[in-house]
Amino acid sequence: MPRHFTIIAIAAACLLALTACDGDDKADNSKASATPSVDTSKIEKDLGIPPEPTGAKRTALIAALKAIDPQIVADEDKAISNARNQCQALHHGGQKPDYFAAQRFGNDQHPVSEANGKLINAALRKTLCP
């Protein structure tokens, strides 16, 4: 998973660097240059990361995760971030998705079982993941 974020960061940095380059030293600087912006939501969508849920969708996601294990939503923003990233893993059909859901939502103080990872994935598919 960290490899995907590294690739995204490098691609975004390259795009920003390329838009800042100007090969013509004698360019007319009096004109405002239109720099194309990087559409983060499109990049995330292409990678299988759903938009951050709001309103009823966020409430349903938090409730579904809390029903599995209240500790995994102690920090709701972190739980939402974990959920969006797990959707990316599910989108790409990686191996051992239940194991990685358990790793993503658990920590040293509160480990999550692979069985709960399976429940988390099922909840994500119902509430958030495309």
Short mmCIF file of N, CA and C in Angstrom, two decimals:
data_model
loop_
_atom_site.label_atom_id
_atom_site.label_comp_id
_atom_site.label_asym_id
_atom_site.label_seq_id
_atom_site.Cartn_x
_atom_site.Cartn_y
_atom_site.Cartn_z
N MET A 1 0.80 -1.19 0.00
CA MET A 1 0.00 0.00 0.00
C MET A 1 0.85 1.26 0.00
N PRO A 2 1.92 1.36 0.82
CA PRO A 2 2.73 2.57 0.79
C PRO A 2 3.32 2.84 -0.59
N ARG A 3 3.54 1.79 -1.38
CA ARG A 3 4.08 1.98 -2.71
C ARG A 3 3.12 2.80 -3.57
N HIS A 4 1.81 2.58 -3.42
CA HIS A 4 0.83 3.33 -4.20
C HIS A 4 0.89 4.81 -3.85
N PHE A 5 1.05 5.10 -2.56
CA PHE A 5 1.11 6.50 -2.14
C PHE A 5 2.39 7.15 -2.64
N THR A 6 3.48 6.41 -2.65
CA THR A 6 4.74 6.94 -3.16
C THR A 6 4.60 7.26 -4.64
N ILE A 7 3.97 6.37 -5.38
CA ILE A 7 3.78 6.59 -6.82
C ILE A 7 2.90 7.82 -7.05
N ILE A 8 1.84 7.95 -6.26
CA ILE A 8 0.95 9.11 -6.39
C ILE A 8 1.71 10.40 -6.10
N ALA A 9 2.50 10.38 -5.02
CA ALA A 9 3.25 11.57 -4.63
C ALA A 9 4.27 11.96 -5.70
N ILE A 10 4.95 10.98 -6.25
CA ILE A 10 5.94 11.26 -7.30
C ILE A 10 5.25 11.80 -8.54
N ALA A 11 4.13 11.18 -8.93
CA ALA A 11 3.41 11.65 -10.12
C ALA A 11 2.91 13.08 -9.93
N ALA A 12 2.39 13.37 -8.76
CA ALA A 12 1.89 14.72 -8.49
C ALA A 12 3.04 15.73 -8.51
N ALA A 13 4.18 15.35 -7.91
CA ALA A 13 5.34 16.25 -7.90
C ALA A 13 5.84 16.50 -9.32
N CYS A 14 5.87 15.46 -10.14
CA CYS A 14 6.31 15.62 -11.54
C CYS A 14 5.37 16.54 -12.31
N LEU A 15 4.08 16.34 -12.11
CA LEU A 15 3.11 17.19 -12.80
C LEU A 15 3.28 18.65 -12.38
N LEU A 16 3.47 18.87 -11.08
CA LEU A 16 3.65 20.24 -10.60
C LEU A 16 4.95 20.84 -11.13
N ALA A 17 6.01 20.04 -11.17
CA ALA A 17 7.29 20.53 -11.68
C ALA A 17 7.19 20.88 -13.16
N LEU A 18 6.50 20.04 -13.91
CA LEU A 18 6.37 20.30 -15.35
C LEU A 18 5.55 21.55 -15.64
N THR A 19 4.54 21.81 -14.84
CA THR A 19 3.73 23.00 -15.08
C THR A 19 4.48 24.27 -14.70
N ALA A 20 5.49 24.14 -13.86
CA ALA A 20 6.26 25.32 -13.45
C ALA A 20 7.36 25.65 -14.46
N CYS A 21 7.70 24.72 -15.34
CA CYS A 21 8.78 24.93 -16.31
C CYS A 21 8.31 25.82 -17.44
N ASP A 22 9.22 26.68 -17.89
CA ASP A 22 8.94 27.53 -19.05
C ASP A 22 10.20 27.53 -19.90
N GLY A 23 10.13 26.89 -21.05
CA GLY A 23 11.29 26.76 -21.91
C GLY A 23 11.65 28.02 -22.66
N ASP A 24 10.82 29.03 -22.73
CA ASP A 24 11.06 30.24 -23.48
C ASP A 24 11.49 31.36 -22.54
N ASP A 25 12.81 31.68 -22.53
CA ASP A 25 13.32 32.71 -21.65
C ASP A 25 12.79 34.09 -22.01
N LYS A 26 12.35 34.27 -23.26
CA LYS A 26 11.88 35.58 -23.70
C LYS A 26 10.36 35.65 -23.72
N ALA A 27 9.74 34.82 -22.94
CA ALA A 27 8.27 34.78 -22.92
C ALA A 27 7.74 36.09 -22.37
N ASP A 28 6.56 36.48 -22.83
CA ASP A 28 5.91 37.69 -22.36
C ASP A 28 5.30 37.40 -21.00
N ASN A 29 5.94 37.91 -19.94
CA ASN A 29 5.48 37.66 -18.58
C ASN A 29 4.30 38.53 -18.19
N SER A 30 3.87 39.42 -19.07
CA SER A 30 2.74 40.27 -18.73
C SER A 30 1.42 39.50 -18.80
N LYS A 31 1.42 38.39 -19.53
CA LYS A 31 0.22 37.57 -19.62
C LYS A 31 0.17 36.62 -18.43
N ALA A 32 -0.99 36.45 -17.87
CA ALA A 32 -1.16 35.49 -16.78
C ALA A 32 -1.14 34.10 -17.37
N SER A 33 -0.24 33.28 -16.85
CA SER A 33 -0.18 31.91 -17.38
C SER A 33 -1.18 31.05 -16.64
N ALA A 34 -1.90 30.25 -17.39
CA ALA A 34 -2.87 29.35 -16.80
C ALA A 34 -2.19 28.03 -16.52
N THR A 35 -1.99 27.72 -15.24
CA THR A 35 -1.35 26.49 -14.84
C THR A 35 -2.44 25.46 -14.58
N PRO A 36 -2.40 24.35 -15.32
CA PRO A 36 -3.43 23.33 -15.08
C PRO A 36 -3.29 22.76 -13.68
N SER A 37 -4.40 22.58 -13.01
CA SER A 37 -4.35 22.03 -11.66
C SER A 37 -4.49 20.51 -11.72
N VAL A 38 -3.93 19.87 -10.74
CA VAL A 38 -4.03 18.43 -10.64
C VAL A 38 -5.36 18.12 -9.96
N ASP A 39 -6.20 17.36 -10.63
CA ASP A 39 -7.51 17.02 -10.08
C ASP A 39 -7.35 15.81 -9.17
N THR A 40 -7.17 16.10 -7.88
CA THR A 40 -6.92 15.04 -6.90
C THR A 40 -8.07 14.05 -6.84
N SER A 41 -9.30 14.53 -6.90
CA SER A 41 -10.43 13.61 -6.79
C SER A 41 -10.46 12.63 -7.97
N LYS A 42 -10.08 13.08 -9.15
CA LYS A 42 -10.05 12.17 -10.31
C LYS A 42 -8.93 11.14 -10.14
N ILE A 43 -7.79 11.57 -9.67
CA ILE A 43 -6.68 10.65 -9.45
C ILE A 43 -7.09 9.60 -8.42
N GLU A 44 -7.70 10.05 -7.31
CA GLU A 44 -8.13 9.12 -6.28
C GLU A 44 -9.16 8.14 -6.84
N LYS A 45 -10.10 8.66 -7.63
CA LYS A 45 -11.14 7.79 -8.21
C LYS A 45 -10.50 6.74 -9.11
N ASP A 46 -9.54 7.16 -9.93
CA ASP A 46 -8.87 6.22 -10.82
C ASP A 46 -8.11 5.15 -10.05
N LEU A 47 -7.65 5.50 -8.85
CA LEU A 47 -6.92 4.55 -8.02
C LEU A 47 -7.84 3.68 -7.17
N GLY A 48 -9.15 3.97 -7.20
CA GLY A 48 -10.09 3.19 -6.43
C GLY A 48 -10.34 3.72 -5.04
N ILE A 49 -9.93 4.97 -4.78
CA ILE A 49 -10.16 5.59 -3.48
C ILE A 49 -11.44 6.40 -3.58
N PRO A 50 -12.46 6.04 -2.82
CA PRO A 50 -13.72 6.79 -2.89
C PRO A 50 -13.58 8.15 -2.23
N PRO A 51 -14.46 9.09 -2.57
CA PRO A 51 -14.42 10.38 -1.89
C PRO A 51 -14.73 10.21 -0.41
N GLU A 52 -14.27 11.16 0.37
CA GLU A 52 -14.53 11.11 1.81
C GLU A 52 -16.03 11.19 2.04
N PRO A 53 -16.59 10.22 2.77
CA PRO A 53 -18.04 10.23 2.97
C PRO A 53 -18.47 11.35 3.92
N THR A 54 -19.64 11.88 3.66
CA THR A 54 -20.20 12.91 4.51
C THR A 54 -21.64 12.54 4.85
N GLY A 55 -22.19 13.24 5.80
CA GLY A 55 -23.60 13.08 6.15
C GLY A 55 -23.98 11.66 6.49
N ALA A 56 -25.08 11.20 5.89
CA ALA A 56 -25.63 9.88 6.20
C ALA A 56 -24.67 8.76 5.80
N LYS A 57 -23.92 8.96 4.73
CA LYS A 57 -22.98 7.92 4.29
C LYS A 57 -21.86 7.74 5.32
N ARG A 58 -21.37 8.85 5.86
CA ARG A 58 -20.33 8.78 6.90
C ARG A 58 -20.90 8.12 8.16
N THR A 59 -22.11 8.51 8.54
CA THR A 59 -22.74 7.95 9.73
C THR A 59 -22.92 6.44 9.58
N ALA A 60 -23.36 6.00 8.40
CA ALA A 60 -23.57 4.57 8.16
C ALA A 60 -22.24 3.80 8.22
N LEU A 61 -21.19 4.38 7.66
CA LEU A 61 -19.89 3.73 7.67
C LEU A 61 -19.37 3.59 9.10
N ILE A 62 -19.43 4.67 9.86
CA ILE A 62 -18.95 4.64 11.24
C ILE A 62 -19.76 3.63 12.05
N ALA A 63 -21.06 3.62 11.86
CA ALA A 63 -21.92 2.67 12.60
C ALA A 63 -21.57 1.23 12.24
N ALA A 64 -21.33 0.96 10.96
CA ALA A 64 -21.00 -0.40 10.53
C ALA A 64 -19.66 -0.85 11.13
N LEU A 65 -18.69 0.04 11.14
CA LEU A 65 -17.39 -0.30 11.71
C LEU A 65 -17.48 -0.44 13.23
N LYS A 66 -18.25 0.43 13.87
CA LYS A 66 -18.41 0.39 15.32
C LYS A 66 -19.08 -0.92 15.75
N ALA A 67 -19.99 -1.43 14.93
CA ALA A 67 -20.67 -2.69 15.24
C ALA A 67 -19.68 -3.86 15.24
N ILE A 68 -18.62 -3.75 14.45
CA ILE A 68 -17.60 -4.80 14.40
C ILE A 68 -16.68 -4.69 15.61
N ASP A 69 -16.22 -3.46 15.87
CA ASP A 69 -15.30 -3.22 16.99
C ASP A 69 -15.26 -1.72 17.27
N PRO A 70 -15.82 -1.28 18.38
CA PRO A 70 -15.87 0.15 18.67
C PRO A 70 -14.50 0.83 18.72
N GLN A 71 -13.45 0.07 19.05
CA GLN A 71 -12.12 0.66 19.16
C GLN A 71 -11.57 1.14 17.81
N ILE A 72 -12.02 0.52 16.72
CA ILE A 72 -11.45 0.91 15.42
C ILE A 72 -11.99 2.24 14.93
N VAL A 73 -13.01 2.76 15.61
CA VAL A 73 -13.54 4.08 15.24
C VAL A 73 -13.38 5.09 16.38
N ALA A 74 -12.48 4.80 17.32
CA ALA A 74 -12.22 5.73 18.41
C ALA A 74 -11.80 7.09 17.84
N ASP A 75 -11.00 7.08 16.79
CA ASP A 75 -10.64 8.28 16.05
C ASP A 75 -11.36 8.17 14.70
N GLU A 76 -12.50 8.84 14.58
CA GLU A 76 -13.34 8.69 13.39
C GLU A 76 -12.62 9.12 12.12
N ASP A 77 -11.86 10.20 12.17
CA ASP A 77 -11.16 10.66 10.97
C ASP A 77 -10.14 9.61 10.50
N LYS A 78 -9.45 9.00 11.44
CA LYS A 78 -8.49 7.96 11.08
C LYS A 78 -9.22 6.74 10.52
N ALA A 79 -10.37 6.40 11.09
CA ALA A 79 -11.15 5.27 10.59
C ALA A 79 -11.61 5.53 9.16
N ILE A 80 -12.03 6.77 8.87
CA ILE A 80 -12.46 7.13 7.51
C ILE A 80 -11.28 7.01 6.56
N SER A 81 -10.13 7.51 6.96
CA SER A 81 -8.93 7.42 6.13
C SER A 81 -8.56 5.96 5.87
N ASN A 82 -8.59 5.14 6.93
CA ASN A 82 -8.30 3.72 6.78
C ASN A 82 -9.29 3.06 5.83
N ALA A 83 -10.56 3.42 5.96
CA ALA A 83 -11.60 2.83 5.12
C ALA A 83 -11.38 3.18 3.65
N ARG A 84 -11.08 4.45 3.38
CA ARG A 84 -10.84 4.86 1.99
C ARG A 84 -9.64 4.13 1.40
N ASN A 85 -8.57 3.99 2.19
CA ASN A 85 -7.39 3.29 1.71
C ASN A 85 -7.65 1.80 1.52
N GLN A 86 -8.46 1.21 2.40
CA GLN A 86 -8.80 -0.21 2.25
C GLN A 86 -9.64 -0.41 0.99
N CYS A 87 -10.50 0.55 0.67
CA CYS A 87 -11.26 0.46 -0.58
C CYS A 87 -10.33 0.38 -1.78
N GLN A 88 -9.24 1.12 -1.72
CA GLN A 88 -8.26 1.07 -2.81
C GLN A 88 -7.70 -0.34 -2.93
N ALA A 89 -7.37 -0.94 -1.80
CA ALA A 89 -6.83 -2.31 -1.83
C ALA A 89 -7.86 -3.29 -2.38
N LEU A 90 -9.13 -3.12 -2.00
CA LEU A 90 -10.18 -3.99 -2.50
C LEU A 90 -10.40 -3.77 -3.99
N HIS A 91 -10.30 -2.53 -4.43
CA HIS A 91 -10.48 -2.18 -5.84
C HIS A 91 -9.45 -2.89 -6.72
N HIS A 92 -8.23 -3.01 -6.20
CA HIS A 92 -7.15 -3.60 -6.99
C HIS A 92 -7.06 -5.11 -6.81
N GLY A 93 -7.94 -5.68 -5.99
CA GLY A 93 -7.98 -7.14 -5.85
C GLY A 93 -6.71 -7.74 -5.28
N GLY A 94 -6.11 -7.06 -4.33
CA GLY A 94 -4.88 -7.57 -3.73
C GLY A 94 -5.10 -8.88 -2.99
N GLN A 95 -4.01 -9.55 -2.73
CA GLN A 95 -4.07 -10.81 -2.00
C GLN A 95 -4.24 -10.52 -0.51
N LYS A 96 -4.90 -11.40 0.17
CA LYS A 96 -5.13 -11.34 1.61
C LYS A 96 -5.78 -10.03 2.07
N PRO A 97 -6.89 -9.62 1.46
CA PRO A 97 -7.50 -8.35 1.85
C PRO A 97 -7.99 -8.33 3.31
N ASP A 98 -8.41 -9.49 3.84
CA ASP A 98 -8.88 -9.52 5.21
C ASP A 98 -7.72 -9.29 6.19
N TYR A 99 -6.59 -9.88 5.88
CA TYR A 99 -5.39 -9.68 6.69
C TYR A 99 -4.99 -8.20 6.68
N PHE A 100 -4.98 -7.60 5.50
CA PHE A 100 -4.54 -6.21 5.41
C PHE A 100 -5.55 -5.24 6.02
N ALA A 101 -6.83 -5.58 5.98
CA ALA A 101 -7.82 -4.75 6.68
C ALA A 101 -7.55 -4.80 8.18
N ALA A 102 -7.24 -6.00 8.69
CA ALA A 102 -6.93 -6.14 10.12
C ALA A 102 -5.69 -5.32 10.48
N GLN A 103 -4.69 -5.36 9.62
CA GLN A 103 -3.47 -4.58 9.87
C GLN A 103 -3.73 -3.08 9.82
N ARG A 104 -4.55 -2.67 8.86
CA ARG A 104 -4.82 -1.26 8.65
C ARG A 104 -5.63 -0.66 9.82
N PHE A 105 -6.60 -1.40 10.32
CA PHE A 105 -7.48 -0.89 11.36
C PHE A 105 -6.98 -1.19 12.77
N GLY A 106 -6.06 -2.12 12.90
CA GLY A 106 -5.54 -2.46 14.21
C GLY A 106 -4.25 -1.72 14.51
N ASN A 107 -3.77 -1.89 15.72
CA ASN A 107 -2.48 -1.34 16.12
C ASN A 107 -1.92 -2.20 17.26
N ASP A 108 -0.75 -1.84 17.77
CA ASP A 108 -0.13 -2.64 18.82
C ASP A 108 -0.98 -2.69 20.09
N GLN A 109 -1.63 -1.58 20.41
CA GLN A 109 -2.45 -1.53 21.62
C GLN A 109 -3.79 -2.24 21.42
N HIS A 110 -4.26 -2.28 20.20
CA HIS A 110 -5.55 -2.92 19.92
C HIS A 110 -5.47 -3.66 18.58
N PRO A 111 -4.96 -4.89 18.62
CA PRO A 111 -4.89 -5.66 17.37
C PRO A 111 -6.28 -6.06 16.91
N VAL A 112 -6.43 -6.18 15.60
CA VAL A 112 -7.69 -6.60 14.98
C VAL A 112 -7.45 -7.95 14.33
N SER A 113 -8.37 -8.88 14.55
CA SER A 113 -8.21 -10.22 13.99
C SER A 113 -8.52 -10.22 12.49
N GLU A 114 -8.02 -11.24 11.82
CA GLU A 114 -8.30 -11.39 10.40
C GLU A 114 -9.79 -11.64 10.17
N ALA A 115 -10.44 -12.31 11.12
CA ALA A 115 -11.89 -12.52 11.02
C ALA A 115 -12.62 -11.19 11.04
N ASN A 116 -12.17 -10.27 11.90
CA ASN A 116 -12.77 -8.93 11.90
C ASN A 116 -12.38 -8.16 10.65
N GLY A 117 -11.20 -8.43 10.11
CA GLY A 117 -10.81 -7.82 8.84
C GLY A 117 -11.79 -8.20 7.74
N LYS A 118 -12.24 -9.45 7.76
CA LYS A 118 -13.23 -9.90 6.78
C LYS A 118 -14.54 -9.15 6.96
N LEU A 119 -14.95 -8.96 8.22
CA LEU A 119 -16.18 -8.20 8.50
C LEU A 119 -16.03 -6.74 8.09
N ILE A 120 -14.85 -6.18 8.31
CA ILE A 120 -14.59 -4.79 7.91
C ILE A 120 -14.73 -4.66 6.39
N ASN A 121 -14.15 -5.59 5.65
CA ASN A 121 -14.24 -5.53 4.18
C ASN A 121 -15.68 -5.63 3.72
N ALA A 122 -16.45 -6.50 4.35
CA ALA A 122 -17.87 -6.63 3.98
C ALA A 122 -18.62 -5.32 4.27
N ALA A 123 -18.31 -4.71 5.41
CA ALA A 123 -18.96 -3.44 5.76
C ALA A 123 -18.57 -2.33 4.79
N LEU A 124 -17.31 -2.31 4.39
CA LEU A 124 -16.84 -1.29 3.45
C LEU A 124 -17.51 -1.45 2.08
N ARG A 125 -17.66 -2.70 1.66
CA ARG A 125 -18.30 -2.93 0.36
C ARG A 125 -19.77 -2.48 0.37
N LYS A 126 -20.42 -2.58 1.54
CA LYS A 126 -21.82 -2.18 1.64
C LYS A 126 -21.99 -0.67 1.79
N THR A 127 -21.02 -0.01 2.40
CA THR A 127 -21.22 1.41 2.76
C THR A 127 -20.38 2.40 1.97
N LEU A 128 -19.19 2.00 1.53
CA LEU A 128 -18.26 3.00 0.98
C LEU A 128 -17.64 2.64 -0.35
N CYS A 129 -17.13 1.43 -0.45
CA CYS A 129 -16.36 1.06 -1.64
C CYS A 129 -17.27 0.91 -2.87
N PRO A 130 -16.78 1.41 -3.99
CA PRO A 130 -17.59 1.31 -5.22
C PRO A 130 -17.73 -0.12 -5.70
#
